[in-house]
Amino acid sequence: MAICRRGPSDGLVCVIACVYWTKGILQGSLTHETGMPVRAKKLVGTFILLAWLAVYTLLCLQFSVHWLPDSHLARLIFFPLAGILWVFPVRPLLLWMRG
């Protein structure tokens, strides 16, 4: 490798360089998995995220109107829970958008 240099500890330098290089490839930072630039991924992901939030909001609204009991305790539990749960299906999309 070009990163390796000759010297008293050239073996250690080569090993460290190879470990970081391999780690970068395995995490996808040195290679492009889809070939799509990060800016394009973020643009596409933003539109998908907005569409998902619109659908999720309508589903939560329909559920709260038709099936949720008419009590303050049910609403106190449902709405904060619904406000947190939308993140879990979106996590793979956010990881993909990151790069």
mmCIF file of C-alpha atoms in Angstrom:
data_model
loop_
_atom_site.group_PDB
_atom_site.id
_atom_site.type_symbol
_atom_site.label_atom_id
_atom_site.label_comp_id
_atom_site.label_asym_id
_atom_site.label_seq_id
_atom_site.Cartn_x
_atom_site.Cartn_y
_atom_site.Cartn_z
ATOM 1 C CA MET A 1 0.000 0.000 0.000
ATOM 2 C CA ALA A 2 1.089 3.561 -0.594
ATOM 3 C CA ILE A 3 0.284 4.491 2.994
ATOM 4 C CA CYS A 4 2.969 2.159 4.366
ATOM 5 C CA ARG A 5 6.394 3.645 4.912
ATOM 6 C CA ARG A 6 9.680 1.976 5.623
ATOM 7 C CA GLY A 7 11.234 2.344 9.027
ATOM 8 C CA PRO A 8 11.789 0.559 12.303
ATOM 9 C CA SER A 9 8.067 0.108 12.894
ATOM 10 C CA ASP A 10 6.909 -0.312 9.300
ATOM 11 C CA GLY A 11 4.967 -3.473 10.120
ATOM 12 C CA LEU A 12 2.868 -1.695 12.742
ATOM 13 C CA VAL A 13 2.179 1.280 10.457
ATOM 14 C CA CYS A 14 1.071 -1.034 7.646
ATOM 15 C CA VAL A 15 -1.216 -2.994 9.935
ATOM 16 C CA ILE A 16 -2.861 0.156 11.303
ATOM 17 C CA ALA A 17 -3.315 1.594 7.797
ATOM 18 C CA CYS A 18 -4.816 -1.675 6.529
ATOM 19 C CA VAL A 19 -7.224 -1.880 9.468
ATOM 20 C CA TYR A 20 -8.538 1.659 8.916
ATOM 21 C CA TRP A 21 -8.755 1.143 5.150
ATOM 22 C CA THR A 22 -10.680 -2.127 5.567
ATOM 23 C CA LYS A 23 -12.949 -0.589 8.196
ATOM 24 C CA GLY A 24 -13.791 2.250 5.790
ATOM 25 C CA ILE A 25 -14.676 -0.158 3.004
ATOM 26 C CA LEU A 26 -16.838 -2.311 5.258
ATOM 27 C CA GLN A 27 -18.757 0.728 6.463
ATOM 28 C CA GLY A 28 -19.235 1.963 2.908
ATOM 29 C CA SER A 29 -17.360 5.228 3.356
ATOM 30 C CA LEU A 30 -14.784 4.520 0.647
ATOM 31 C CA THR A 31 -17.160 2.860 -1.811
ATOM 32 C CA HIS A 32 -20.542 4.019 -3.006
ATOM 33 C CA GLU A 33 -23.191 1.398 -2.357
ATOM 34 C CA THR A 34 -25.768 2.806 -4.763
ATOM 35 C CA GLY A 35 -23.705 5.262 -6.756
ATOM 36 C CA MET A 36 -26.126 8.055 -5.812
ATOM 37 C CA PRO A 37 -24.570 11.220 -4.380
ATOM 38 C CA VAL A 38 -25.382 12.042 -0.768
ATOM 39 C CA ARG A 39 -27.170 15.270 -1.749
ATOM 40 C CA ALA A 40 -29.484 13.341 -4.076
ATOM 41 C CA LYS A 41 -30.121 10.756 -1.353
ATOM 42 C CA LYS A 42 -31.084 13.511 1.055
ATOM 43 C CA LEU A 43 -33.428 15.098 -1.489
ATOM 44 C CA VAL A 44 -35.181 11.821 -2.317
ATOM 45 C CA GLY A 45 -35.260 10.830 1.342
ATOM 46 C CA THR A 46 -36.811 14.154 2.325
ATOM 47 C CA PHE A 47 -39.718 13.652 -0.077
ATOM 48 C CA ILE A 48 -40.217 10.068 1.101
ATOM 49 C CA LEU A 49 -40.103 11.248 4.708
ATOM 50 C CA LEU A 50 -42.686 13.977 4.078
ATOM 51 C CA ALA A 51 -44.986 11.501 2.319
ATOM 52 C CA TRP A 52 -44.593 9.014 5.184
ATOM 53 C CA LEU A 53 -45.393 11.689 7.773
ATOM 54 C CA ALA A 54 -48.528 12.728 5.883
ATOM 55 C CA VAL A 55 -49.773 9.135 5.671
ATOM 56 C CA TYR A 56 -48.842 8.394 9.293
ATOM 57 C CA THR A 57 -50.597 11.537 10.511
ATOM 58 C CA LEU A 58 -53.780 10.636 8.643
ATOM 59 C CA LEU A 59 -53.682 7.084 10.012
ATOM 60 C CA CYS A 60 -53.251 8.356 13.570
ATOM 61 C CA LEU A 61 -56.072 10.840 13.065
ATOM 62 C CA GLN A 62 -58.411 8.143 11.745
ATOM 63 C CA PHE A 63 -57.497 5.837 14.606
ATOM 64 C CA SER A 64 -58.052 8.530 17.218
ATOM 65 C CA VAL A 65 -61.426 9.539 15.793
ATOM 66 C CA HIS A 66 -62.904 6.090 15.166
ATOM 67 C CA TRP A 67 -61.309 3.648 17.604
ATOM 68 C CA LEU A 68 -59.812 5.583 20.488
ATOM 69 C CA PRO A 69 -62.070 5.709 23.568
ATOM 70 C CA ASP A 70 -63.388 9.145 24.424
ATOM 71 C CA SER A 71 -61.333 9.697 27.561
ATOM 72 C CA HIS A 72 -58.568 12.078 28.452
ATOM 73 C CA LEU A 73 -56.380 9.259 29.753
ATOM 74 C CA ALA A 74 -56.534 7.411 26.412
ATOM 75 C CA ARG A 75 -55.570 10.574 24.569
ATOM 76 C CA LEU A 76 -52.829 11.307 27.107
ATOM 77 C CA ILE A 77 -51.297 7.906 26.369
ATOM 78 C CA PHE A 78 -52.002 7.637 22.620
ATOM 79 C CA PHE A 79 -50.764 10.954 21.256
ATOM 80 C CA PRO A 80 -47.297 11.003 22.898
ATOM 81 C CA LEU A 81 -46.857 7.350 21.943
ATOM 82 C CA ALA A 82 -47.901 8.061 18.344
ATOM 83 C CA GLY A 83 -45.554 11.039 18.317
ATOM 84 C CA ILE A 84 -42.612 8.774 19.148
ATOM 85 C CA LEU A 85 -43.463 5.660 17.128
ATOM 86 C CA TRP A 86 -43.223 7.284 13.690
ATOM 87 C CA VAL A 87 -39.430 7.364 14.009
ATOM 88 C CA PHE A 88 -38.879 3.596 14.084
ATOM 89 C CA PRO A 89 -40.082 2.775 10.534
ATOM 90 C CA VAL A 90 -38.104 5.774 9.222
ATOM 91 C CA ARG A 91 -34.766 4.768 10.783
ATOM 92 C CA PRO A 92 -33.534 2.725 7.762
ATOM 93 C CA LEU A 93 -34.387 5.654 5.487
ATOM 94 C CA LEU A 94 -32.437 8.066 7.683
ATOM 95 C CA LEU A 95 -29.434 5.736 7.720
ATOM 96 C CA TRP A 96 -29.590 5.452 3.929
ATOM 97 C CA MET A 97 -29.810 9.248 3.568
ATOM 98 C CA ARG A 98 -26.752 9.696 5.771
ATOM 99 C CA GLY A 99 -24.521 8.279 3.181
#
